């Protein structure tokens, strides 16, 4: 932000409006849903059920204002940059967000980086409440040798590349290999596999970027493996995304029936979504196994498959030490059951050849501002039910609340035969009025 503009922003922030003003940092789904909720419920005068709640706003609620700050010039966060281009129905929520942004009581300020252009401290002085919903801007690392080799990418960067996230526009992934390995069993992993294997005619009808489409048109990838540390009962993707992969034209699922032995009984009492998902994997594994036995190796141009109970230990380099040629995987066994099952190495290893590795093991947040505490070990802002810990919340005292303090002082004075007994501890004053 240019210096004059920054000065203007600071001058505007320096004068606190009489009506409640709430600042939302981040214009992704969380930010817009927060703004919608605030604007809807401020009409009742409160966001929580008790006056002691820091979000209790007893006055001026009809004039309340929500301002949304975004570091990029464009809004909508993961709806724009995270949702797969062939899932346009998921992006329809943008219509609702647009309606919110056009409200007279909501303002959007793009191209403003909180922590650089304006500090959190300044926002605290200018607003009655500051909501941090800036998301997870970094990826979790594998922490294994070789993950910095050419041909190894984070899912976040790859998704940002084909979705047009400015910071990833120059990624230029090398798609000259035949086999890709995706580490992770979530919906993002399936999204990436589907984009890599989708017919170009499908992708041309989406909002995928031109440069990504051109790169995919030249791609040599025809086989995609998705590997996870745990088993079929612990996969994180949902049945909709799995069904899309199974029905993807020109591709063949490769699922080993042995991976699903005994699971029919194991999921009988499981929650319905988990049961249906597992049954679909079992059905697909058995059907494709029978087809292969009858038809030998079908002439399907592209394949994808799930590999279970494998944990990456090392990304293996080519002879020149420059590029990835495979991944050494530790075979695991499961201790426990269900979602709480843990993968424990068995001591056995295997090597999986591939020329492209995509790590889809989750995102992580980064610190926003020195004034905001940050847990670097867990990559989160320490909080109690969403309230940031270690940072005072600025809650003004209204005149009617002062009158409660006044009444308490007069009552104490009367008991001592005095006009009043002044309360000298600010914390005691605040406690009296439920702060």
XYZ file of C-alpha atoms in Angstrom:
435
model
C 0.000 0.000 0.000
C 1.350 3.437 -0.922
C 2.410 5.698 1.954
C -0.361 8.329 1.471
C -2.996 5.619 1.333
C -1.630 4.053 4.496
C -1.711 7.398 6.293
C -5.303 7.879 5.153
C -6.261 4.440 6.413
C -4.690 5.118 9.805
C -6.466 8.497 10.057
C -9.794 6.838 9.248
C -9.175 4.119 11.834
C -8.227 6.625 14.525
C -11.820 7.790 15.025
C -14.031 5.186 16.606
C -17.645 5.260 15.455
C -20.400 5.397 18.116
C -22.215 2.372 16.675
C -20.679 -1.096 17.037
C -18.019 -1.722 14.399
C -16.656 -5.195 13.870
C -13.585 -5.992 11.801
C -13.187 -9.347 10.036
C -9.678 -10.190 8.824
C -9.941 -12.498 5.820
C -12.586 -12.716 3.098
C -12.794 -16.467 2.687
C -15.836 -18.557 3.639
C -15.150 -18.207 7.378
C -14.887 -14.431 7.072
C -18.076 -14.015 5.074
C -20.070 -16.472 7.187
C -18.951 -14.527 10.253
C -20.063 -11.251 8.667
C -23.435 -12.764 7.738
C -23.950 -14.065 11.260
C -23.041 -10.763 12.852
C -25.296 -8.703 10.597
C -28.182 -11.098 11.144
C -27.974 -11.330 14.915
C -26.978 -7.772 15.731
C -30.606 -6.914 15.008
C -31.453 -8.620 18.339
C -28.832 -6.587 20.222
C -26.537 -9.469 21.056
C -24.536 -12.340 19.629
C -24.418 -14.359 22.860
C -27.068 -15.192 25.426
C -25.660 -13.283 28.406
C -24.540 -9.675 28.956
C -21.247 -11.000 30.353
C -20.353 -12.328 26.918
C -17.739 -10.106 25.201
C -19.939 -10.065 22.096
C -22.919 -8.519 23.934
C -23.836 -5.306 22.158
C -26.818 -3.649 23.853
C -26.794 -0.355 21.939
C -26.771 1.002 18.372
C -27.250 -2.425 16.864
C -29.333 -1.142 13.949
C -26.332 0.927 12.817
C -23.686 -1.753 13.351
C -21.012 -2.019 10.661
C -18.895 -5.002 9.597
C -15.695 -4.310 7.681
C -13.886 -7.160 5.914
C -10.147 -6.850 5.197
C -8.402 -9.003 2.572
C -4.724 -8.979 1.572
C -5.539 -9.817 -2.071
C -7.454 -7.420 -4.310
C -10.102 -10.138 -4.846
C -12.364 -11.799 -2.250
C -13.716 -15.285 -1.424
C -10.529 -17.130 -0.412
C -10.772 -20.896 -0.798
C -14.052 -20.672 -2.690
C -12.133 -18.979 -5.491
C -8.688 -20.548 -5.028
C -9.355 -23.908 -3.358
C -12.512 -25.419 -4.810
C -11.763 -27.626 -7.826
C -12.628 -25.925 -11.135
C -14.914 -28.807 -12.109
C -17.049 -28.233 -8.987
C -18.844 -25.009 -9.960
C -21.873 -25.840 -7.802
C -19.762 -25.438 -4.660
C -18.871 -21.909 -5.768
C -22.518 -20.831 -5.850
C -22.077 -19.637 -2.258
C -20.301 -16.633 -3.793
C -23.773 -15.299 -4.659
C -24.673 -15.188 -0.973
C -21.339 -13.631 -0.065
C -21.838 -10.966 -2.740
C -25.237 -10.107 -1.272
C -23.575 -9.651 2.126
C -20.775 -7.488 0.721
C -23.314 -5.219 -0.978
C -25.130 -4.577 2.291
C -25.126 -0.977 3.505
C -23.713 -2.270 6.794
C -20.846 -4.261 5.289
C -17.703 -2.956 3.587
C -14.987 -4.897 1.793
C -11.404 -3.619 1.766
C -9.153 -5.629 -0.514
C -5.414 -5.168 -1.013
C -4.907 -4.443 2.687
C -2.469 -6.724 4.522
C -3.123 -6.788 8.250
C 0.195 -6.911 10.075
C 1.873 -4.795 7.396
C -0.451 -2.042 6.158
C -2.291 -1.815 9.459
C -1.550 -3.497 12.775
C -3.907 -5.575 14.875
C -3.395 -3.056 17.670
C -4.714 -0.267 15.459
C -7.718 -2.384 14.530
C -8.407 -3.030 18.216
C -8.473 0.701 18.846
C -10.793 1.361 15.912
C -13.274 -1.501 16.348
C -15.342 -2.980 19.127
C -14.305 -6.482 18.056
C -11.697 -7.970 15.700
C -12.296 -11.413 14.207
C -9.261 -13.234 12.795
C -10.311 -15.566 9.963
C -7.288 -15.313 7.698
C -7.005 -19.067 7.278
C -4.076 -21.424 6.812
C -1.620 -19.845 4.400
C 1.100 -22.476 4.474
C 1.400 -26.238 4.011
C 2.537 -28.901 6.429
C 5.909 -30.362 5.547
C 6.737 -34.048 5.337
C 9.974 -33.630 7.256
C 11.749 -36.372 5.317
C 14.944 -36.382 3.198
C 14.482 -35.381 -0.423
C 11.226 -33.456 -0.133
C 12.911 -30.408 -1.691
C 13.844 -32.269 -4.880
C 12.489 -31.053 -8.199
C 9.179 -32.759 -8.912
C 7.924 -32.592 -5.309
C 5.095 -30.113 -4.671
C 2.677 -29.306 -1.894
C -0.991 -29.838 -2.624
C -1.618 -26.239 -1.622
C 0.782 -24.904 -4.264
C -0.510 -27.257 -6.960
C -4.156 -26.415 -6.265
C -3.267 -22.718 -6.178
C -1.527 -23.131 -9.544
C -4.501 -24.565 -11.414
C -6.938 -22.261 -9.600
C -5.062 -19.035 -10.342
C -3.771 -18.104 -6.880
C -1.346 -15.247 -7.645
C 1.474 -16.575 -5.464
C 1.454 -19.907 -7.360
C 1.061 -18.618 -10.914
C 4.714 -19.356 -11.780
C 4.810 -22.884 -10.328
C 5.289 -24.661 -13.703
C 5.007 -28.259 -12.408
C 6.856 -30.881 -14.434
C 4.227 -33.293 -15.776
C 6.569 -35.227 -18.065
C 6.432 -38.482 -16.048
C 3.922 -41.334 -16.338
C 3.356 -41.994 -12.625
C 2.352 -39.492 -9.941
C 2.141 -40.189 -6.208
C -0.190 -38.183 -3.994
C 0.480 -38.468 -0.266
C -2.852 -38.200 1.508
C -6.361 -39.634 1.447
C -8.481 -36.485 1.676
C -10.770 -34.658 -0.741
C -7.934 -32.380 -1.871
C -5.901 -35.452 -2.838
C -8.813 -36.753 -4.921
C -9.290 -33.310 -6.474
C -5.668 -33.293 -7.648
C -5.895 -36.853 -8.991
C -9.074 -35.983 -10.872
C -7.551 -32.855 -12.415
C -4.451 -34.805 -13.502
C -6.537 -37.515 -15.187
C -9.607 -35.631 -16.443
C -10.268 -35.416 -20.196
C -9.300 -32.000 -21.484
C -12.783 -31.460 -22.921
C -14.104 -31.591 -19.352
C -11.601 -29.074 -18.057
C -12.065 -26.627 -20.941
C -15.601 -25.967 -19.707
C -14.388 -24.916 -16.261
C -12.688 -21.798 -14.883
C -9.281 -23.506 -14.761
C -6.512 -21.115 -15.817
C -5.302 -21.164 -19.418
C -1.692 -21.828 -18.447
C -2.715 -24.822 -16.330
C -4.879 -26.205 -19.126
C -2.001 -25.850 -21.572
C 0.341 -27.709 -19.205
C -2.182 -30.490 -18.632
C -2.641 -30.824 -22.390
C 1.046 -31.767 -22.607
C 1.001 -33.969 -19.502
C 2.389 -37.503 -19.740
C 0.825 -38.583 -16.440
C -1.365 -41.633 -16.939
C -1.137 -43.297 -13.525
C -1.884 -41.752 -10.136
C -1.454 -43.463 -6.761
C -2.906 -42.043 -3.555
C -1.081 -43.323 -0.472
C -1.998 -42.990 3.195
C -0.505 -44.066 6.521
C -3.697 -45.746 7.716
C -6.357 -48.033 6.252
C -9.659 -47.863 4.330
C -11.638 -47.125 7.494
C -9.622 -43.961 8.126
C -9.727 -42.255 4.715
C -10.783 -38.616 4.950
C -12.378 -38.175 1.527
C -16.140 -38.335 1.068
C -18.308 -40.586 -1.061
C -19.162 -37.883 -3.590
C -15.524 -37.291 -4.500
C -14.786 -41.029 -4.567
C -17.721 -41.700 -6.880
C -16.499 -38.970 -9.229
C -13.115 -40.672 -9.471
C -14.642 -44.098 -10.042
C -16.841 -42.756 -12.856
C -14.173 -40.554 -14.461
C -14.218 -41.324 -18.212
C -11.127 -42.952 -19.663
C -9.776 -44.063 -16.289
C -9.702 -47.342 -14.393
C -9.721 -47.635 -10.585
C -7.105 -50.051 -9.226
C -8.138 -51.217 -5.745
C -6.767 -54.399 -4.197
C -9.571 -56.612 -2.760
C -7.131 -57.870 -0.109
C -7.062 -54.385 1.430
C -10.748 -54.724 2.292
C -10.834 -58.239 3.733
C -13.247 -58.441 6.665
C -14.344 -54.835 6.424
C -17.983 -55.669 5.586
C -18.473 -56.818 9.174
C -16.336 -54.043 10.630
C -18.578 -51.303 9.221
C -21.960 -52.812 10.044
C -22.369 -50.549 13.064
C -20.354 -47.626 11.702
C -22.001 -44.233 11.045
C -23.893 -44.256 7.753
C -21.467 -42.018 5.780
C -18.473 -44.191 6.744
C -20.419 -47.380 6.027
C -21.527 -46.255 2.564
C -18.047 -45.003 1.681
C -16.406 -48.283 2.690
C -19.027 -50.353 0.881
C -18.392 -48.385 -2.305
C -14.647 -49.031 -2.081
C -15.255 -52.758 -1.484
C -17.727 -52.961 -4.378
C -15.321 -51.162 -6.716
C -12.381 -53.354 -5.695
C -14.312 -56.574 -6.310
C -15.893 -55.434 -9.585
C -12.645 -54.217 -11.096
C -10.899 -57.386 -9.946
C -13.476 -59.532 -11.747
C -13.280 -57.363 -14.876
C -9.513 -57.710 -14.918
C -9.760 -61.486 -14.564
C -12.202 -61.719 -17.469
C -10.702 -59.128 -19.791
C -7.042 -59.480 -18.787
C -5.531 -55.994 -18.906
C -8.135 -53.651 -20.329
C -6.909 -51.031 -22.760
C -7.709 -48.078 -20.501
C -5.382 -45.128 -21.097
C -5.277 -43.938 -17.485
C -5.398 -45.504 -14.017
C -5.607 -44.453 -10.403
C -5.511 -46.387 -7.177
C -5.438 -46.279 -3.392
C -2.497 -47.563 -1.371
C -3.019 -48.077 2.339
C -0.795 -48.368 5.423
C 2.240 -46.767 3.827
C 4.195 -43.921 5.390
C 6.759 -41.913 3.341
C 10.295 -42.096 4.719
C 12.434 -40.619 1.943
C 12.006 -39.069 -1.490
C 14.500 -40.863 -3.712
C 16.587 -38.843 -6.203
C 17.556 -39.616 -9.775
C 21.185 -40.529 -10.544
C 22.137 -36.865 -10.910
C 20.562 -36.055 -7.532
C 18.301 -33.381 -9.031
C 14.844 -34.899 -9.500
C 12.527 -37.346 -7.790
C 12.516 -40.944 -9.054
C 10.456 -42.528 -6.285
C 9.538 -42.648 -2.619
C 10.668 -45.125 0.018
C 7.627 -46.107 2.083
C 7.425 -47.777 5.477
C 4.670 -50.379 5.741
C 2.509 -49.831 8.806
C 0.110 -51.696 11.020
C -2.803 -50.142 12.861
C -3.110 -49.912 16.623
C -6.627 -49.154 17.759
C -9.701 -48.820 15.596
C -11.813 -46.241 13.848
C -10.696 -42.638 13.510
C -8.407 -42.956 16.529
C -6.337 -45.786 15.012
C -2.619 -45.021 14.843
C -0.192 -46.175 12.150
C 2.878 -47.925 13.556
C 5.826 -48.929 11.316
C 6.273 -52.682 10.904
C 9.925 -52.423 9.924
C 9.272 -53.452 6.325
C 9.929 -51.043 3.462
C 9.033 -50.713 -0.186
C 9.974 -48.322 -2.964
C 7.364 -46.821 -5.238
C 8.596 -45.400 -8.534
C 7.175 -42.043 -9.589
C 8.327 -38.831 -11.222
C 5.863 -36.506 -9.504
C 5.081 -36.293 -5.779
C 2.286 -34.172 -4.337
C 2.053 -33.822 -0.569
C -1.558 -33.469 0.561
C -1.188 -33.785 4.331
C -2.898 -30.574 5.378
C -2.373 -26.840 5.694
C -1.066 -24.772 8.602
C -1.531 -21.203 9.755
C 1.180 -18.552 10.024
C 1.584 -15.725 12.564
C -0.355 -12.603 11.605
C 1.061 -9.826 13.781
C 3.546 -9.644 16.679
C 0.706 -8.412 18.888
C -1.212 -11.667 18.398
C 0.077 -14.713 20.315
C 0.908 -17.739 18.175
C 1.578 -21.367 19.063
C 4.365 -22.333 16.641
C 4.243 -26.003 17.625
C 0.603 -26.435 16.652
C 0.426 -23.503 14.200
C -2.610 -21.971 15.865
C -3.564 -18.816 17.709
C -4.141 -19.870 21.360
C -7.817 -19.389 22.111
C -10.583 -20.291 24.522
C -13.778 -21.053 22.625
C -12.543 -18.771 19.867
C -11.517 -15.898 22.139
C -7.821 -15.120 21.618
C -5.885 -15.766 24.818
C -3.299 -13.305 26.071
C -4.849 -10.298 24.332
C -7.292 -8.014 26.216
C -10.604 -7.532 24.497
C -11.587 -3.891 24.428
C -15.102 -3.672 25.856
C -16.383 -0.125 26.467
C -18.268 0.678 29.640
C -21.644 2.277 28.912
C -23.131 5.026 31.041
C -25.814 2.685 32.355
C -23.026 0.354 33.491
C -21.300 3.254 35.232
C -24.547 3.840 37.100
C -24.288 0.262 38.445
C -20.810 1.072 39.765
C -22.137 4.335 41.183
C -24.950 2.512 42.989
C -22.506 0.025 44.483
C -20.261 2.845 45.758
C -23.221 4.679 47.330
C -24.462 1.481 48.980
C -21.030 0.770 50.465
C -20.743 4.374 51.657
C -24.150 4.269 53.313
C -23.118 1.218 55.296
C -20.073 3.160 56.534
C -21.974 6.379 57.176
C -20.417 8.140 54.193
C -21.813 9.613 50.907
C -20.021 6.862 49.014
C -17.123 4.429 49.240
C -15.164 4.775 46.027
C -14.019 1.606 44.311
C -10.349 2.086 43.413
C -9.610 -1.195 41.617
C -10.564 -1.083 37.882
C -10.846 -4.888 37.772
C -13.355 -4.810 40.625
C -15.335 -2.161 38.748
C -15.460 -4.366 35.641
C -16.438 -7.413 37.659
C -19.355 -5.516 39.110
C -20.825 -4.995 35.653
C -20.023 -8.475 34.368
C -17.035 -7.658 32.153
